[in-house]
Every structure is written in structure tokens, then in C-alpha cells.
Amino acid sequence: MTQAQYQVTGMTCGHCEASVRSEVTKIDGVQEVQVSAASGVLTVTSATEIADEIVLAAVDEAGYSAVRA
Amino acid sequence: MTQAQYQVTGMTCGHCEASVRSEVTKIDGVQEVQVSAASGVLTVTSATEIADEIVLAAVDEAGYSAVRA
């Protein structure tokens, strides 16, 4: 099991969290997604490591931008 | 045609605007809904006057609170 943290910019509310969670959850291999609009922290748990590019693309798809923390 | 303005508290983003718009649009007789997260202003256009209680209940249903402006 591996965890990766990202810092997301621009989330302001629960709807924003839900949008990010929805897109990141679609990634193959993702087991758990934790996301907080208050802190901007996105934590992705997966069985094997997922390329940052894939996670960042999912966040972009949701309408936000992120960097690996 | 009549227009009524309300001041909504707690909207932070476009998703919030969409939630309010969706609920208020469901009200019988509503012709147009304008809503801004930035200003909090909700403007409801209808053929005949709609009771404030009905609009405020719809905003509450979306998860926000409002007062007649």
C-alpha cells in the first residue's frame, strides 16, 4: 500500500472536494481518497504507486490544479 | 413579470451557484434565476410574485441561507 499527498489549489467548499474525489477515485488502483478544501491536501491511497501525472490530470479534469506535496 | 432579490450566505464557488440555481429553478412559475457566489445576490424572475418563504426554502434545500434583499 502506498500513499501520496498533493496540494490542491482553488477548492473552496464541499462541492469542490466532491469533484476532486470523484475524478481521482476513477483512477485504476486507487483505494482511498482523502481531500480537504480547508487545507487543500489530497491524499491518495493505492495498492501500488500511481504516477503523479495521472493524479494531477484527474485533479485538472475536476477543474483544479495541484502539485505533489 | 416580477423580480425579487435575495442575499444568500455561504456560497463560495460555481458549484454552490449551481446548487442554488437548481433548487430555485424547480419552483413553479420561475422564469429566470441569476445567482452570484461572489456577491451572494440571487435574483428570481417570475410571471407572478412568488412568496419569499418558497424561495428561501429552496435556498435552504440547496444548503444555504438567504434573506430578502
XYZ file of N, CA and C in Angstrom:
414
model
N 0.847 -1.203 0.000
C 0.000 0.000 0.000
C 0.875 1.243 0.000
N 0.501 2.192 -0.803
C 1.295 3.421 -0.873
C 0.377 4.639 -0.789
N 0.885 5.677 -0.171
C 0.115 6.916 -0.052
C 0.898 8.064 -0.674
N 0.199 8.926 -1.383
C 0.850 10.113 -1.942
C 0.014 11.336 -1.599
N 0.696 12.418 -1.244
C -0.006 13.654 -0.908
C 0.236 14.712 -1.974
N -0.831 15.475 -2.212
C -0.773 16.557 -3.184
C -1.384 17.807 -2.558
N -0.933 18.952 -3.030
C -1.510 20.221 -2.573
C -2.349 20.789 -3.713
N -3.643 20.902 -3.463
C -4.583 21.346 -4.499
C -4.930 22.819 -4.273
N -4.970 23.562 -5.351
C -5.300 24.991 -5.283
C -6.718 25.235 -5.784
N -7.469 26.054 -5.063
C -8.736 26.556 -5.587
C -10.001 25.908 -5.059
N -9.874 24.854 -4.254
C -11.090 24.256 -3.680
C -11.603 25.171 -2.565
N -12.911 25.444 -2.611
C -13.464 26.334 -1.581
C -14.543 25.683 -0.728
N -15.088 24.554 -1.161
C -16.232 24.012 -0.429
C -16.367 22.513 -0.631
N -17.374 21.944 -0.024
C -17.611 20.511 -0.122
C -17.887 20.032 -1.526
N -18.497 20.914 -2.344
C -18.735 20.530 -3.737
C -17.410 20.368 -4.474
N -16.472 21.250 -4.170
C -15.140 21.185 -4.793
C -14.452 19.891 -4.376
N -14.505 19.581 -3.088
C -13.924 18.322 -2.593
C -14.539 17.132 -3.344
N -15.847 17.158 -3.493
C -16.548 16.040 -4.143
C -16.117 15.894 -5.599
N -15.901 17.023 -6.282
C -15.463 16.976 -7.682
C -14.088 16.327 -7.791
N -13.182 16.736 -6.919
C -11.822 16.172 -6.941
C -11.879 14.692 -6.571
N -12.621 14.375 -5.514
C -12.721 12.974 -5.076
C -13.268 12.096 -6.212
N -14.296 12.598 -6.886
C -14.934 11.836 -7.951
C -13.945 11.501 -9.067
N -13.159 12.472 -9.484
C -12.213 12.230 -10.592
C -11.063 11.327 -10.151
N -10.535 11.572 -8.963
C -9.365 10.797 -8.514
C -9.761 9.351 -8.219
N -10.980 9.157 -7.750
C -11.463 7.807 -7.449
C -11.543 6.941 -8.710
N -11.720 7.585 -9.858
C -11.824 6.839 -11.127
C -10.505 6.198 -11.563
N -9.390 6.658 -10.995
C -8.081 6.146 -11.433
C -7.942 4.677 -11.019
N -7.498 3.863 -11.950
C -7.269 2.431 -11.685
C -6.308 2.255 -10.511
N -6.712 1.440 -9.556
C -5.817 1.116 -8.447
C -5.998 1.971 -7.211
N -6.771 3.056 -7.325
C -6.979 3.925 -6.168
C -7.895 3.227 -5.166
N -7.461 3.196 -3.911
C -8.239 2.527 -2.868
C -8.961 3.513 -1.963
N -8.315 4.651 -1.717
C -8.947 5.640 -0.841
C -8.493 7.040 -1.242
N -9.419 7.981 -1.160
C -9.108 9.373 -1.472
C -9.558 10.228 -0.299
N -8.633 10.987 0.248
C -8.993 11.955 1.286
C -8.693 13.332 0.730
N -9.633 14.248 0.896
C -9.435 15.581 0.332
C -10.094 16.622 1.220
N -9.406 17.725 1.425
C -9.913 18.790 2.285
C -9.834 20.128 1.573
N -10.981 20.776 1.432
C -10.982 22.115 0.832
C -10.268 23.100 1.756
N -10.395 22.896 3.056
C -9.814 23.824 4.027
C -8.286 23.866 3.919
N -7.667 22.696 3.835
C -6.200 22.640 3.797
C -5.677 22.513 2.373
N -6.521 22.068 1.455
C -6.083 21.808 0.087
C -5.359 20.487 -0.083
N -5.249 19.728 1.012
C -4.481 18.477 0.945
C -5.322 17.345 0.360
N -4.726 16.669 -0.614
C -5.315 15.486 -1.242
C -4.386 14.313 -0.948
N -4.932 13.265 -0.337
C -4.138 12.069 -0.047
C -4.749 10.896 -0.795
N -3.921 10.242 -1.595
C -4.368 9.132 -2.428
C -3.705 7.851 -1.939
N -4.513 6.872 -1.607
C -4.005 5.575 -1.172
C -4.258 4.557 -2.272
N -3.224 3.786 -2.595
C -3.341 2.787 -3.660
C -2.464 1.585 -3.335
N -2.769 0.476 -4.000
C -2.011 -0.754 -3.751
C -0.576 -0.592 -4.245
N -0.446 -0.042 -5.435
C 0.885 0.207 -5.988
C 0.956 1.672 -6.383
N 2.177 2.165 -6.514
C 2.345 3.596 -6.762
C 1.683 4.024 -8.075
N 1.043 5.206 -8.038
C 0.394 5.766 -9.226
C 1.227 6.973 -9.665
N 1.479 7.076 -10.951
C 2.284 8.200 -11.450
C 1.602 9.519 -11.101
N 2.410 10.471 -10.623
C 1.863 11.783 -10.264
C 1.083 12.398 -11.420
N 1.569 12.199 -12.635
C 0.924 12.809 -13.806
C -0.543 12.383 -13.908
N -0.802 11.135 -13.545
C -2.161 10.608 -13.649
C -3.071 11.275 -12.614
N -2.554 11.435 -11.412
C -3.340 12.091 -10.351
C -3.545 13.564 -10.690
N -2.484 14.208 -11.140
C -2.589 15.639 -11.453
C -3.556 15.873 -12.631
N -3.593 14.952 -13.564
C -4.528 15.069 -14.692
C -5.974 14.928 -14.203
N -6.204 14.045 -13.237
C -7.557 13.864 -12.686
C -8.002 15.125 -11.944
N -7.089 15.725 -11.203
C -7.408 16.969 -10.486
C -7.720 18.077 -11.496
N -6.936 18.124 -12.555
C -7.161 19.111 -13.616
C -8.535 18.891 -14.251
N -8.887 17.638 -14.460
C -10.191 17.286 -15.037
C -11.329 17.813 -14.158
N -11.111 17.796 -12.855
C -12.110 18.301 -11.900
C -12.170 19.821 -11.898
N -11.175 20.462 -12.499
C -11.186 21.914 -12.585
C -10.251 22.625 -11.624
N -9.306 21.877 -11.079
C -8.358 22.463 -10.115
C -6.944 22.117 -10.526
N -5.978 22.740 -9.850
C -4.594 22.373 -10.129
C -3.936 21.916 -8.844
N -2.920 21.076 -8.988
C -2.260 20.505 -7.814
C -0.792 20.313 -8.092
N -0.036 20.173 -7.002
C 1.369 19.764 -7.092
C 1.581 18.651 -6.078
N 2.565 17.808 -6.327
C 2.932 16.777 -5.362
C 3.461 17.464 -4.117
N 2.993 17.035 -2.944
C 3.410 17.671 -1.689
C 4.618 16.938 -1.118
N -44.475 40.449 -15.128
C -43.185 39.893 -14.736
C -42.700 40.599 -13.474
N -42.192 39.818 -12.557
C -41.717 40.406 -11.305
C -40.342 39.846 -10.964
N -39.537 40.688 -10.335
C -38.203 40.262 -9.921
C -38.045 40.449 -8.429
N -37.423 39.496 -7.776
C -37.139 39.631 -6.351
C -35.674 39.317 -6.114
N -35.055 40.084 -5.224
C -33.639 39.856 -4.908
C -33.492 39.337 -3.486
N -32.541 38.431 -3.337
C -32.233 37.837 -2.037
C -30.732 37.874 -1.836
N -30.323 37.917 -0.569
C -28.907 37.865 -0.235
C -28.637 36.496 0.373
N -27.808 35.725 -0.316
C -27.512 34.354 0.105
C -26.164 34.316 0.820
N -26.114 33.574 1.901
C -24.877 33.437 2.679
C -24.245 32.076 2.433
N -22.945 32.043 2.251
C -22.198 30.786 2.273
C -21.806 30.202 0.935
N -22.250 30.811 -0.167
C -21.815 30.296 -1.469
C -20.368 30.715 -1.705
N -19.546 29.743 -2.142
C -18.130 30.070 -2.353
C -17.659 29.841 -3.783
N -18.433 29.103 -4.566
C -17.903 28.742 -5.892
C -19.041 28.468 -6.874
N -18.660 28.133 -8.079
C -19.635 27.846 -9.124
C -20.526 26.660 -8.818
N -19.989 25.672 -8.064
C -20.821 24.535 -7.681
C -21.939 25.000 -6.747
N -21.604 25.916 -5.866
C -22.603 26.457 -4.928
C -23.689 27.198 -5.707
N -23.265 28.024 -6.652
C -24.230 28.744 -7.502
C -25.149 27.742 -8.200
N -24.562 26.680 -8.730
C -25.349 25.685 -9.472
C -26.366 25.006 -8.560
N -25.980 24.742 -7.305
C -26.903 24.102 -6.354
C -28.100 25.000 -6.086
N -27.834 26.272 -5.849
C -28.914 27.220 -5.578
C -29.790 27.373 -6.822
N -29.149 27.533 -7.984
C -29.904 27.714 -9.232
C -30.816 26.508 -9.471
N -30.278 25.317 -9.250
C -31.035 24.089 -9.485
C -32.294 24.031 -8.626
N -32.162 24.352 -7.346
C -33.327 24.280 -6.445
C -34.338 25.375 -6.750
N -33.861 26.589 -6.981
C -34.782 27.713 -7.194
C -35.500 27.565 -8.545
N -34.814 26.998 -9.522
C -35.412 26.794 -10.838
C -36.611 25.845 -10.774
N -36.606 24.946 -9.779
C -37.704 23.973 -9.645
C -39.028 24.600 -9.208
N -38.960 25.826 -8.672
C -40.178 26.457 -8.152
C -41.129 26.783 -9.310
N -42.361 26.428 -9.145
C -43.389 26.722 -10.154
C -43.435 28.216 -10.465
N -43.381 28.553 -11.739
C -43.540 29.939 -12.143
C -42.234 30.695 -12.315
N -41.118 30.087 -11.885
C -39.834 30.779 -12.025
C -39.414 30.774 -13.488
N -39.053 31.950 -13.984
C -38.663 32.074 -15.392
C -37.163 32.213 -15.570
N -36.518 32.886 -14.603
C -35.074 33.078 -14.716
C -34.473 33.185 -13.324
N -33.300 32.602 -13.171
C -32.581 32.673 -11.898
C -31.180 33.188 -12.187
N -30.811 34.254 -11.518
C -29.438 34.745 -11.599
C -28.829 34.637 -10.215
N -27.634 34.098 -10.124
C -27.037 33.929 -8.810
C -25.531 34.096 -8.918
N -24.955 34.780 -7.942
C -23.515 35.034 -7.934
C -22.925 34.652 -6.590
N -21.962 33.733 -6.617
C -21.278 33.375 -5.380
C -20.462 34.566 -4.865
N -19.925 35.347 -5.796
C -19.068 36.468 -5.406
C -19.830 37.510 -4.589
N -21.029 37.857 -5.037
C -21.808 38.893 -4.350
C -22.836 38.305 -3.399
N -23.194 37.045 -3.599
C -24.251 36.418 -2.811
C -25.644 36.791 -3.274
N -25.733 37.580 -4.343
C -27.043 38.051 -4.790
C -27.746 36.987 -5.656
N -28.984 36.730 -5.291
C -29.861 35.827 -6.046
C -31.025 36.652 -6.567
N -31.238 36.641 -7.862
C -32.363 37.366 -8.460
C -33.284 36.361 -9.144
N -34.547 36.395 -8.751
C -35.534 35.455 -9.259
C -36.567 36.213 -10.080
N -36.714 35.814 -11.328
C -37.701 36.435 -12.202
C -38.856 35.453 -12.420
N -40.069 35.968 -12.261
C -41.252 35.108 -12.418
C -42.400 35.919 -12.990
N -43.381 35.210 -13.548
C -44.528 35.870 -14.165
C -45.352 36.589 -13.097
N -45.576 35.890 -12.000
C -46.313 36.472 -10.884
C -45.463 36.319 -9.630
N -45.761 37.137 -8.632
C -44.920 37.145 -7.438
C -44.909 35.776 -6.754
N -43.724 35.371 -6.285
C -43.574 34.120 -5.555
C -43.315 34.473 -4.091
N -43.968 33.769 -3.184
C -43.784 34.059 -1.756
C -42.319 33.860 -1.374
N -41.792 34.793 -0.596
C -40.398 34.694 -0.153
C -40.118 33.361 0.522
N -41.087 32.886 1.300
C -40.885 31.633 2.038
C -40.534 30.478 1.098
N -41.131 30.499 -0.081
C -40.894 29.414 -1.039
C -39.467 29.492 -1.590
N -39.039 30.704 -1.896
C -37.674 30.888 -2.411
C -36.664 30.562 -1.309
N -36.910 31.042 -0.108
C -35.969 30.810 0.994
C -35.886 29.324 1.331
N -36.995 28.606 1.209
C -36.991 27.156 1.452
C -36.162 26.438 0.397
N -36.226 26.906 -0.839
C -35.439 26.287 -1.915
C -33.944 26.520 -1.685
N -33.603 27.717 -1.259
C -32.194 28.023 -0.958
C -31.723 27.152 0.200
N -32.556 26.997 1.205
C -32.241 26.140 2.342
C -32.032 24.697 1.887
N -32.862 24.249 0.984
C -32.755 22.889 0.439
C -31.400 22.686 -0.250
N -30.899 23.746 -0.865
C -29.592 23.678 -1.531
C -28.451 23.703 -0.518
N -28.772 24.039 0.732
C -27.747 24.024 1.779
C -27.231 25.396 2.176
N -27.977 26.440 1.820
C -27.548 27.799 2.137
C -28.693 28.547 2.806
N -28.381 29.730 3.328
C -29.450 30.527 3.898
C -29.484 31.874 3.196
N -30.660 32.474 3.195
C -30.837 33.737 2.474
C -31.845 34.619 3.184
N -31.796 35.892 2.861
C -32.816 36.841 3.303
C -33.248 37.656 2.091
N -34.456 38.163 2.147
C -34.932 39.051 1.080
C -34.096 40.328 1.112
N -33.619 40.773 -0.049
C -32.755 41.962 -0.090
C -33.599 43.218 -0.298
